[in-house]
Structure formats: C-alpha cells, structure tokens
mmCIF file of C-alpha atoms and ligand atoms in Angstrom:
data_model
loop_
_atom_site.group_PDB
_atom_site.id
_atom_site.type_symbol
_atom_site.label_atom_id
_atom_site.label_comp_id
_atom_site.label_asym_id
_atom_site.label_seq_id
_atom_site.Cartn_x
_atom_site.Cartn_y
_atom_site.Cartn_z
ATOM 1 C CA MET A 1 0.000 0.000 0.000
ATOM 2 C CA THR A 2 1.507 3.311 -1.014
ATOM 3 C CA ILE A 3 -0.620 5.744 0.973
ATOM 4 C CA PRO A 4 1.440 8.406 2.817
ATOM 5 C CA PHE A 5 1.676 7.984 6.573
ATOM 6 C CA SER A 6 3.063 9.793 9.590
ATOM 7 C CA PHE A 7 3.493 9.180 13.318
ATOM 8 C CA GLU A 8 2.954 11.048 16.579
ATOM 9 C CA VAL A 9 5.147 10.675 19.654
ATOM 10 C CA TYR A 10 5.208 12.559 22.933
ATOM 11 C CA PRO A 11 8.311 13.860 24.755
ATOM 12 C CA PRO A 12 9.694 11.583 27.465
ATOM 13 C CA ARG A 13 8.029 12.141 30.826
ATOM 14 C CA LYS A 14 11.236 11.248 32.671
ATOM 15 C CA PRO A 15 14.845 11.735 31.524
ATOM 16 C CA GLU A 16 15.444 7.982 31.864
ATOM 17 C CA HIS A 17 12.851 7.353 29.103
ATOM 18 C CA GLN A 18 14.761 9.393 26.561
ATOM 19 C CA ALA A 19 17.074 6.670 25.229
ATOM 20 C CA ALA A 20 14.157 4.299 24.580
ATOM 21 C CA LEU A 21 12.248 7.056 22.790
ATOM 22 C CA HIS A 22 15.242 7.796 20.583
ATOM 23 C CA GLU A 23 15.418 4.144 19.593
ATOM 24 C CA THR A 24 11.677 4.140 18.869
ATOM 25 C CA ILE A 25 12.005 7.256 16.705
ATOM 26 C CA GLN A 26 14.812 5.671 14.697
ATOM 27 C CA LYS A 27 12.727 2.551 14.103
ATOM 28 C CA LEU A 28 9.703 4.643 13.111
ATOM 29 C CA ALA A 29 11.893 6.682 10.773
ATOM 30 C CA THR A 30 13.101 3.613 8.887
ATOM 31 C CA ALA A 31 9.497 2.926 7.819
ATOM 32 C CA GLY A 32 9.636 6.138 5.724
ATOM 33 C CA PRO A 33 6.922 8.386 7.201
ATOM 34 C CA ASP A 34 6.279 11.830 5.706
ATOM 35 C CA PHE A 35 6.844 13.371 9.139
ATOM 36 C CA ILE A 36 6.918 12.582 12.841
ATOM 37 C CA THR A 37 5.001 14.914 15.140
ATOM 38 C CA VAL A 38 5.946 15.680 18.746
ATOM 39 C CA THR A 39 3.254 16.765 21.210
ATOM 40 C CA TYR A 40 3.561 19.834 23.412
ATOM 41 C CA GLY A 41 2.246 20.260 26.947
ATOM 42 C CA ALA A 42 -0.286 23.104 27.045
ATOM 43 C CA ASN A 43 1.124 26.072 28.982
ATOM 44 C CA GLY A 44 4.625 25.096 27.912
ATOM 45 C CA SER A 45 5.019 22.266 30.415
ATOM 46 C CA SER A 46 7.050 20.135 27.969
ATOM 47 C CA ARG A 47 8.759 22.943 26.056
ATOM 48 C CA ASP A 48 12.375 21.799 26.484
ATOM 49 C CA ALA A 49 11.611 18.091 26.246
ATOM 50 C CA SER A 50 9.527 18.613 23.069
ATOM 51 C CA LEU A 51 12.260 20.692 21.489
ATOM 52 C CA ASP A 52 14.936 18.108 22.373
ATOM 53 C CA CYS A 53 12.836 15.406 20.760
ATOM 54 C CA LEU A 54 12.254 17.482 17.597
ATOM 55 C CA ARG A 55 15.999 18.198 17.406
ATOM 56 C CA PHE A 56 16.721 14.487 17.698
ATOM 57 C CA ILE A 57 14.418 13.757 14.749
ATOM 58 C CA ARG A 58 16.030 16.571 12.710
ATOM 59 C CA GLU A 59 19.605 15.536 13.499
ATOM 60 C CA HIS A 60 19.383 11.733 13.570
ATOM 61 C CA THR A 61 16.804 10.771 10.921
ATOM 62 C CA ASP A 62 15.830 11.749 7.368
ATOM 63 C CA VAL A 63 12.267 12.468 8.460
ATOM 64 C CA ALA A 64 10.767 15.946 8.861
ATOM 65 C CA PRO A 65 9.929 16.817 12.491
ATOM 66 C CA LEU A 66 6.569 18.508 13.042
ATOM 67 C CA ALA A 67 6.120 20.482 16.259
ATOM 68 C CA HIS A 68 2.775 20.677 18.051
ATOM 69 C CA VAL A 69 2.488 24.159 19.590
ATOM 70 C CA THR A 70 -0.273 25.411 21.879
ATOM 71 C CA CYS A 71 -1.210 29.027 22.550
ATOM 72 C CA VAL A 72 -3.547 28.759 25.537
ATOM 73 C CA GLY A 73 -2.516 31.162 28.302
ATOM 74 C CA SER A 74 0.286 32.757 26.236
ATOM 75 C CA THR A 75 0.915 36.311 25.135
ATOM 76 C CA ARG A 76 1.737 37.122 21.518
ATOM 77 C CA ASP A 77 5.344 37.839 22.522
ATOM 78 C CA GLU A 78 5.658 34.476 24.247
ATOM 79 C CA MET A 79 4.233 32.697 21.201
ATOM 80 C CA ASN A 80 6.576 34.548 18.859
ATOM 81 C CA ALA A 81 9.546 33.669 21.096
ATOM 82 C CA LEU A 82 8.502 30.008 21.081
ATOM 83 C CA ILE A 83 8.190 29.932 17.294
ATOM 84 C CA ASP A 84 11.594 31.671 16.981
ATOM 85 C CA GLU A 85 13.152 28.999 19.179
ATOM 86 C CA PHE A 86 11.679 26.193 17.062
ATOM 87 C CA LEU A 87 12.728 27.875 13.806
ATOM 88 C CA ALA A 88 16.259 28.245 15.175
ATOM 89 C CA ALA A 89 16.275 24.457 15.596
ATOM 90 C CA ASP A 90 15.281 24.179 11.908
ATOM 91 C CA ILE A 91 11.752 23.028 12.648
ATOM 92 C CA ARG A 92 9.680 24.006 9.609
ATOM 93 C CA MET A 93 6.396 22.180 10.247
ATOM 94 C CA PHE A 94 3.900 23.079 12.987
ATOM 95 C CA LEU A 95 0.584 21.781 14.287
ATOM 96 C CA ALA A 96 -1.062 24.964 15.580
ATOM 97 C CA LEU A 97 -3.305 24.200 18.558
ATOM 98 C CA ARG A 98 -5.121 26.154 21.183
ATOM 99 C CA GLY A 99 -4.436 23.548 23.881
ATOM 100 C CA ASP A 100 -6.656 22.802 26.840
ATOM 101 C CA PRO A 101 -7.077 25.444 29.540
ATOM 102 C CA PRO A 102 -5.862 24.477 33.015
ATOM 103 C CA GLU A 103 -8.332 22.264 34.863
ATOM 104 C CA GLY A 104 -10.930 24.284 36.728
ATOM 105 C CA ALA A 105 -10.170 27.510 34.814
ATOM 106 C CA ASP A 106 -13.098 29.892 34.448
ATOM 107 C CA PRO A 107 -13.936 30.052 30.727
ATOM 108 C CA GLN A 108 -15.014 33.695 31.138
ATOM 109 C CA SER A 109 -11.673 34.689 32.656
ATOM 110 C CA ASP A 110 -8.635 35.748 30.671
ATOM 111 C CA TYR A 111 -6.874 32.381 30.937
ATOM 112 C CA LEU A 112 -6.883 32.063 27.168
ATOM 113 C CA GLY A 113 -4.166 34.713 26.781
ATOM 114 C CA ASP A 114 -3.648 36.973 23.748
ATOM 115 C CA VAL A 115 -3.847 34.224 21.166
ATOM 116 C CA LYS A 116 -7.193 32.659 21.931
ATOM 117 C CA THR A 117 -7.762 30.084 19.217
ATOM 118 C CA ALA A 118 -5.806 27.817 16.939
ATOM 119 C CA ALA A 119 -6.915 29.920 13.947
ATOM 120 C CA GLU A 120 -5.318 33.000 15.587
ATOM 121 C CA LEU A 121 -2.134 31.005 16.157
ATOM 122 C CA VAL A 122 -2.021 29.990 12.477
ATOM 123 C CA HIS A 123 -2.414 33.669 11.616
ATOM 124 C CA LEU A 124 0.392 34.650 14.013
ATOM 125 C CA ILE A 125 2.778 32.140 12.401
ATOM 126 C CA ARG A 126 1.732 33.184 8.874
ATOM 127 C CA GLU A 127 2.354 36.864 9.730
ATOM 128 C CA ARG A 128 6.061 36.058 9.492
ATOM 129 C CA GLY A 129 5.646 35.783 5.733
ATOM 130 C CA ASP A 130 7.804 32.648 5.533
ATOM 131 C CA ASN A 131 6.231 30.611 2.751
ATOM 132 C CA ASP A 132 8.401 27.571 3.494
ATOM 133 C CA LEU A 133 6.597 26.867 6.746
ATOM 134 C CA SER A 134 3.997 24.125 6.747
ATOM 135 C CA ILE A 135 1.146 24.601 9.222
ATOM 136 C CA ALA A 136 -1.318 21.909 10.207
ATOM 137 C CA VAL A 137 -4.318 22.163 12.542
ATOM 138 C CA ALA A 138 -6.555 19.815 14.497
ATOM 139 C CA ALA A 139 -9.988 18.622 13.341
ATOM 140 C CA PHE A 140 -12.644 16.775 15.314
ATOM 141 C CA PRO A 141 -14.805 14.324 13.322
ATOM 142 C CA ASN A 142 -17.002 13.673 16.354
ATOM 143 C CA GLY A 143 -16.948 17.272 17.547
ATOM 144 C CA HIS A 144 -14.688 19.048 19.996
ATOM 145 C CA PRO A 145 -15.899 18.556 23.581
ATOM 146 C CA MET A 146 -16.593 22.339 23.740
ATOM 147 C CA SER A 147 -18.355 22.578 20.404
ATOM 148 C CA THR A 148 -21.959 23.627 20.269
ATOM 149 C CA SER A 149 -22.906 21.810 17.046
ATOM 150 C CA PRO A 150 -21.314 19.714 14.270
ATOM 151 C CA SER A 151 -21.452 22.739 11.967
ATOM 152 C CA SER A 152 -19.438 24.822 14.452
ATOM 153 C CA ASP A 153 -16.588 22.293 14.243
ATOM 154 C CA ILE A 154 -16.581 22.747 10.475
ATOM 155 C CA ASP A 155 -16.830 26.550 10.769
ATOM 156 C CA ILE A 156 -13.768 26.496 13.037
ATOM 157 C CA LEU A 157 -11.886 24.323 10.540
ATOM 158 C CA LEU A 158 -12.835 26.790 7.790
ATOM 159 C CA ALA A 159 -11.428 29.625 9.948
ATOM 160 C CA LYS A 160 -8.168 27.688 10.378
ATOM 161 C CA GLN A 161 -7.994 27.122 6.607
ATOM 162 C CA ALA A 162 -8.671 30.821 5.951
ATOM 163 C CA ALA A 163 -5.869 31.739 8.378
ATOM 164 C CA GLY A 164 -3.419 29.678 6.314
ATOM 165 C CA ALA A 165 -3.498 26.075 7.545
ATOM 166 C CA GLU A 166 -2.263 23.657 4.900
ATOM 167 C CA PHE A 167 -3.708 20.439 6.237
ATOM 168 C CA ALA A 168 -5.557 19.029 9.237
ATOM 169 C CA ILE A 169 -5.000 16.014 11.463
ATOM 170 C CA THR A 170 -8.003 14.555 13.237
ATOM 171 C CA GLN A 171 -8.650 13.555 16.775
ATOM 172 C CA LEU A 172 -8.708 9.772 17.057
ATOM 173 C CA PHE A 173 -11.997 7.987 16.372
ATOM 174 C CA PHE A 174 -12.974 4.342 16.068
ATOM 175 C CA ASN A 175 -15.414 4.108 13.126
ATOM 176 C CA ALA A 176 -14.524 4.956 9.536
ATOM 177 C CA THR A 177 -17.945 6.572 9.046
ATOM 178 C CA ASP A 178 -17.110 9.161 11.761
ATOM 179 C CA TYR A 179 -14.268 10.418 9.581
ATOM 180 C CA LEU A 180 -15.854 9.872 6.173
ATOM 181 C CA SER A 181 -19.069 11.725 6.983
ATOM 182 C CA PHE A 182 -17.090 14.585 8.582
ATOM 183 C CA LEU A 183 -14.907 14.710 5.450
ATOM 184 C CA SER A 184 -17.894 14.941 3.168
ATOM 185 C CA SER A 185 -19.601 17.650 5.297
ATOM 186 C CA ALA A 186 -16.325 19.592 5.462
ATOM 187 C CA ARG A 187 -15.889 19.406 1.676
ATOM 188 C CA ALA A 188 -19.501 20.501 1.126
ATOM 189 C CA ALA A 189 -18.868 23.504 3.404
ATOM 190 C CA GLY A 190 -15.763 24.567 1.461
ATOM 191 C CA VAL A 191 -12.896 22.907 3.347
ATOM 192 C CA THR A 192 -10.357 22.085 0.642
ATOM 193 C CA ILE A 193 -7.238 21.258 2.694
ATOM 194 C CA PRO A 194 -6.294 17.576 3.169
ATOM 195 C CA ILE A 195 -7.689 16.060 6.375
ATOM 196 C CA LEU A 196 -5.484 13.249 7.678
ATOM 197 C CA PRO A 197 -7.278 10.761 9.911
ATOM 198 C CA GLY A 198 -5.598 10.170 13.285
ATOM 199 C CA ILE A 199 -5.608 6.491 14.194
ATOM 200 C CA MET A 200 -4.600 5.015 17.503
ATOM 201 C CA PRO A 201 -4.209 1.232 17.675
ATOM 202 C CA VAL A 202 -5.453 0.503 21.195
ATOM 203 C CA THR A 203 -3.973 -2.662 22.568
ATOM 204 C CA SER A 204 -5.343 -2.875 26.109
ATOM 205 C CA LEU A 205 -8.636 -2.272 27.863
ATOM 206 C CA SER A 206 -7.074 0.092 30.396
ATOM 207 C CA ARG A 207 -5.617 2.234 27.615
ATOM 208 C CA LEU A 208 -8.943 2.275 25.781
ATOM 209 C CA ARG A 209 -10.746 3.486 28.895
ATOM 210 C CA HIS A 210 -8.112 6.154 29.514
ATOM 211 C CA ILE A 211 -8.234 7.388 25.909
ATOM 212 C CA VAL A 212 -12.024 7.594 25.899
ATOM 213 C CA GLU A 213 -11.907 9.560 29.137
ATOM 214 C CA ILE A 214 -9.351 12.125 28.015
ATOM 215 C CA THR A 215 -10.731 12.676 24.516
ATOM 216 C CA GLY A 216 -14.453 12.530 25.311
ATOM 217 C CA GLU A 217 -14.920 10.114 22.377
ATOM 218 C CA ARG A 218 -17.751 7.556 22.536
ATOM 219 C CA MET A 219 -16.672 4.150 23.869
ATOM 220 C CA PRO A 220 -16.407 1.706 20.920
ATOM 221 C CA ARG A 221 -18.386 -1.159 22.459
ATOM 222 C CA ASP A 222 -17.173 -3.852 20.003
ATOM 223 C CA LEU A 223 -13.534 -3.045 20.668
ATOM 224 C CA GLU A 224 -14.136 -2.789 24.402
ATOM 225 C CA ALA A 225 -15.806 -6.242 24.429
ATOM 226 C CA ALA A 226 -13.069 -7.783 22.290
ATOM 227 C CA LEU A 227 -10.306 -6.397 24.522
ATOM 228 C CA GLU A 228 -12.194 -7.508 27.609
ATOM 229 C CA ALA A 229 -12.512 -11.041 26.234
ATOM 230 C CA ALA A 230 -8.839 -11.281 25.238
ATOM 231 C CA PRO A 231 -7.244 -14.014 27.373
ATOM 232 C CA SER A 232 -3.791 -12.399 27.503
ATOM 233 C CA PRO A 233 -1.996 -9.110 26.745
ATOM 234 C CA ALA A 234 -0.675 -10.686 23.536
ATOM 235 C CA HIS A 235 -4.226 -11.478 22.397
ATOM 236 C CA ALA A 236 -5.348 -7.961 23.317
ATOM 237 C CA ARG A 237 -2.558 -6.554 21.182
ATOM 238 C CA THR A 238 -3.673 -8.713 18.237
ATOM 239 C CA VAL A 239 -7.224 -7.389 18.699
ATOM 240 C CA GLY A 240 -6.061 -3.750 18.759
ATOM 241 C CA VAL A 241 -3.839 -4.139 15.721
ATOM 242 C CA ALA A 242 -6.577 -5.913 13.735
ATOM 243 C CA GLN A 243 -9.098 -3.185 14.583
ATOM 244 C CA ALA A 244 -6.674 -0.452 13.472
ATOM 245 C CA VAL A 245 -5.809 -2.295 10.243
ATOM 246 C CA GLU A 246 -9.487 -2.688 9.338
ATOM 247 C CA LEU A 247 -10.153 0.966 10.169
ATOM 248 C CA CYS A 248 -7.206 2.087 7.999
ATOM 249 C CA ARG A 249 -8.400 -0.078 5.071
ATOM 250 C CA GLN A 250 -11.856 1.494 5.228
ATOM 251 C CA LEU A 251 -10.418 5.010 5.493
ATOM 252 C CA VAL A 252 -8.143 4.527 2.512
ATOM 253 C CA ALA A 253 -10.986 2.973 0.483
ATOM 254 C CA GLY A 254 -13.138 5.995 1.421
ATOM 255 C CA GLY A 255 -10.564 8.503 0.157
ATOM 256 C CA ALA A 256 -8.354 9.422 3.142
ATOM 257 C CA PRO A 257 -5.261 11.200 1.779
ATOM 258 C CA GLY A 258 -2.926 9.514 4.300
ATOM 259 C CA LEU A 259 -2.814 7.946 7.736
ATOM 260 C CA HIS A 260 -1.515 9.592 10.899
ATOM 261 C CA LEU A 261 -0.714 6.937 13.494
ATOM 262 C CA TYR A 262 -0.554 7.707 17.193
ATOM 263 C CA ALA A 263 2.467 5.619 18.160
ATOM 264 C CA PHE A 264 2.252 5.994 21.952
ATOM 265 C CA ASN A 265 6.077 5.990 21.982
ATOM 266 C CA GLU A 266 6.166 2.351 20.872
ATOM 267 C CA HIS A 267 7.217 1.388 17.389
ATOM 268 C CA GLU A 268 6.111 -2.266 17.306
ATOM 269 C CA THR A 269 2.366 -1.734 17.188
ATOM 270 C CA VAL A 270 2.151 0.973 14.518
ATOM 271 C CA LEU A 271 4.768 -0.779 12.362
ATOM 272 C CA GLU A 272 2.741 -3.985 12.661
ATOM 273 C CA VAL A 273 -0.362 -2.080 11.503
ATOM 274 C CA LEU A 274 1.518 -0.802 8.443
ATOM 275 C CA ALA A 275 2.956 -4.267 7.707
ATOM 276 C CA GLN A 276 -0.517 -5.837 7.791
ATOM 277 C CA LEU A 277 -1.922 -3.061 5.598
ATOM 278 C CA ASN A 278 0.661 -4.010 2.997
ATOM 279 C CA GLU A 279 -0.524 -7.625 2.983
ATOM 280 C CA PRO A 280 -3.332 -8.556 0.598
ATOM 281 C CA ALA A 281 -6.734 -8.161 2.346
HETATM 282 P P1 LIG B 11 -9.493 25.627 18.499
HETATM 283 O O1 LIG B 11 -9.569 25.309 17.068
HETATM 284 O O2 LIG B 11 -9.099 27.003 18.820
HETATM 285 O O3 LIG B 11 -10.941 25.332 19.066
HETATM 286 C C1 LIG B 11 -11.260 24.544 20.141
HETATM 287 C C2 LIG B 11 -12.728 24.669 20.450
HETATM 288 O O4 LIG B 11 -12.939 25.924 21.057
HETATM 289 C C3 LIG B 11 -13.647 24.670 19.251
HETATM 290 O O5 LIG B 11 -14.027 23.401 18.784
HETATM 291 C C4 LIG B 11 -14.812 25.439 19.811
HETATM 292 O O6 LIG B 11 -15.608 24.607 20.581
HETATM 293 C C5 LIG B 11 -14.126 26.472 20.609
HETATM 294 N N1 LIG B 11 -13.832 27.656 19.791
HETATM 295 C C6 LIG B 11 -12.694 27.952 19.142
HETATM 296 N N2 LIG B 11 -12.811 29.110 18.476
HETATM 297 C C7 LIG B 11 -14.031 29.574 18.736
HETATM 298 C C8 LIG B 11 -14.717 30.730 18.364
HETATM 299 N N3 LIG B 11 -14.163 31.670 17.582
HETATM 300 N N4 LIG B 11 -15.969 30.876 18.810
HETATM 301 C C9 LIG B 11 -16.525 29.961 19.580
HETATM 302 N N5 LIG B 11 -15.915 28.823 19.991
HETATM 303 C C10 LIG B 11 -14.694 28.637 19.565
HETATM 304 N N6 LIG B 11 -3.224 19.481 23.176
HETATM 305 C C11 LIG B 11 -2.042 19.782 23.776
HETATM 306 O O7 LIG B 11 -2.043 20.413 24.827
HETATM 307 N N7 LIG B 11 -0.842 19.408 23.228
HETATM 308 C C12 LIG B 11 -0.762 18.723 22.054
HETATM 309 O O8 LIG B 11 0.330 18.412 21.589
HETATM 310 C C13 LIG B 11 -1.996 18.376 21.394
HETATM 311 N N8 LIG B 11 -1.988 17.719 20.217
HETATM 312 C C14 LIG B 11 -3.173 17.472 19.577
HETATM 313 C C15 LIG B 11 -3.131 16.846 18.314
HETATM 314 C C16 LIG B 11 -4.313 16.588 17.634
HETATM 315 C C17 LIG B 11 -4.252 15.933 16.256
HETATM 316 C C18 LIG B 11 -5.567 16.936 18.212
HETATM 317 C C19 LIG B 11 -6.845 16.632 17.493
HETATM 318 C C20 LIG B 11 -5.616 17.556 19.448
HETATM 319 C C21 LIG B 11 -4.426 17.838 20.145
HETATM 320 N N9 LIG B 11 -4.418 18.487 21.387
HETATM 321 C C22 LIG B 11 -3.222 18.784 22.005
HETATM 322 C C23 LIG B 11 -5.676 18.840 22.052
HETATM 323 C C24 LIG B 11 -6.151 20.260 21.717
HETATM 324 O O9 LIG B 11 -5.208 21.216 22.121
HETATM 325 C C25 LIG B 11 -7.467 20.476 22.469
HETATM 326 O O10 LIG B 11 -8.472 19.647 21.917
HETATM 327 C C26 LIG B 11 -7.945 21.901 22.543
HETATM 328 O O11 LIG B 11 -9.065 21.977 23.428
HETATM 329 C C27 LIG B 11 -8.449 22.439 21.224
HETATM 330 O O12 LIG B 11 -7.451 22.769 20.417
HETATM 331 P P2 LIG B 11 -7.760 23.317 18.919
HETATM 332 O O13 LIG B 11 -6.455 23.563 18.342
HETATM 333 O O14 LIG B 11 -8.675 22.449 18.190
HETATM 334 O O15 LIG B 11 -8.526 24.681 19.292
#
C-alpha cells in the first residue's frame, strides 16, 4: 500500500525514558513516514523536552519533524519567542493548537491569553511571511468537547484554513464513518485542505478506557468487548492491531489522503499495523 503515513510521539516524561524514545524514533523513521510529530504540553510544560525530541528527529533521521504548539494562556510575545526557538532548531512544520485550559479555569476569565484560538495562532505564524513553513491544525470528526454543534466544528476548521493552515489532522476515532461523513460535510462547506485521519491502535482495555476519558470520544463497544474477552496481553494486542488495520483499510478505500498513526512511543504496534496493511486483504 503506497498511501502516505506519519506518526505522533510525545516527549519523554522522565529523563530515563529518553534513550528508549530515541530508539523508537529511529525505528519509526526507517518505515519512511512523511513526518513525525511531537506533542507539546499546554502552557509550555514540555517545552524543552519537546524541542529536544524534535531536534533528535532533525539531526538523527531523514524524516521531517513537526512540532505541536499550543497558545492557551500565552501572550503574543511568548508565542513569537517560542516559534523563533523552534525555527532556530530548523523546525519548519507546525501543528497549531489552542491547547486545553488548566483544569478548573473559568472560561469567562482571561486564561486564554492573547492568542485565543488555533486559527489565531495559524495567523500569528503566517504573519512572518515565511512561505516555506507548513502549518497543520486539528480537526474533530465527532466534535470538539466544547463545540456547540457539528457545523461549528466545520466553521472552526474553515477559519483555520482561511488563516493559512495547509492540512488538518483529526482527533482519534474508532469508526470509519465518523471520519468519512465529517470529510464529506467539510468538503460541502468549502474545506479544501487535506484532512489526515488520526488512528490510535489501542492494545489494552485500560488504555482504551483512559483514551475515551481524556478525549471525550464515545466508547467503541465492540472493541471494548473484544479487549475484555482477550485471554492475555498478547491477544489484546492482536485485537487492537486488527481493529486499526481494518479501520485504515476502510479510510483509505473511502478517500483518506494519508494515515496519521498515534504511536504511543512504541514502534512495534504501529509498524505492525503498516505491515498488515501491505498484505493482501
Ligand atoms: P481551536 O480550534 O481554537 O478550538 C477549540 C474549540 O474551542 C472549538 O471546537 C470550539 O468549541 C471552541 N472555539 C474555538 N474558536 C471559537 C470561536 N471563535 N468561537 C466559539 N468557539 C470557539 N493538546 C495539547 O495540549 N498538546 C498537544 O500536543 C496536542 N496535540 C493534539 C493533536 C491533535 C491531532 C488533536 C486533534 C488535538 C491535540 N491536542 C493537544 C488537544 C487540543 O489542544 C485540544 O483539543 C484543545 O481543546 C483544542 O485545540 P484546537 O487547536 O482544536 O482549538
């Protein structure tokens, strides 16, 4: 299968995890992704660790590093300084995000900072006039937890496109129709940028429950039951990989322009998904 693909990793939570992550990145890189993205803790909590990880990708692989950046709680000057720092490390691709406000923050207060939405952040980066920068944004096939209606999610994606986003990466989801119907509504509303589906192979019940909790996605009951019934961790992994492979096949058949795989800082599972996708169905 020749569809483009990419991976997401997160910066190591402890310094002692760094060596293992570097090995994972090198293994992911050998598969030939278009880019590897590195998440960023809202409010700058992972700033140095994210930058170190992006530098590692730039200096030790042939793959383009893509930096997630969040603007929540930041001033324009702080955002510009952050972008300068990433550009100085030769990072040319960004995923412009608002980020989640701190837990318990009053939505009416000024916690959002000067740059209040992802669309404003795209605009701030584009104001530099550097046409070589590639800017991606997030999209939510099943709606952002704060959205008021499905059409508002598409309106917000249109605003990101108008601000200069080149492509979108979606929140994870578990049914191909979630993505495909969002794609067709987005196209009908005038979204022309590529929308890459974000796919997370979920290989344990505890991880599935955690993911559903933090993203607000609906629990996929079939996957939950299959993981619950798996007699061992190895069986659960087989279940998760098979579900992701089937999802990817349906997405590609439905016209997805590529696949963005959430690697969870492990190379084996996402590489297994790609290997199975390359086998005849
Ligand atoms: P926005 O596009 O600004 O919008 C978020 C929501 O706010 C909208 O859906 C809407 O409900 C509301 N909203 C925005 N603008 C308006 C407006 N003008 N009027 C009314 N309502 C509005 N978070 C991190 O902290 N670090 C990461 O690395 C990270 N990576 C992510 C990667 C992907 C692919 C995805 C899908 C999400 C990621 N997130 C990350 C989570 C993301 O930061 C949160 O979901 C955040 O709440 C929204 O970010 P956004 O960029 O979509 O924001």
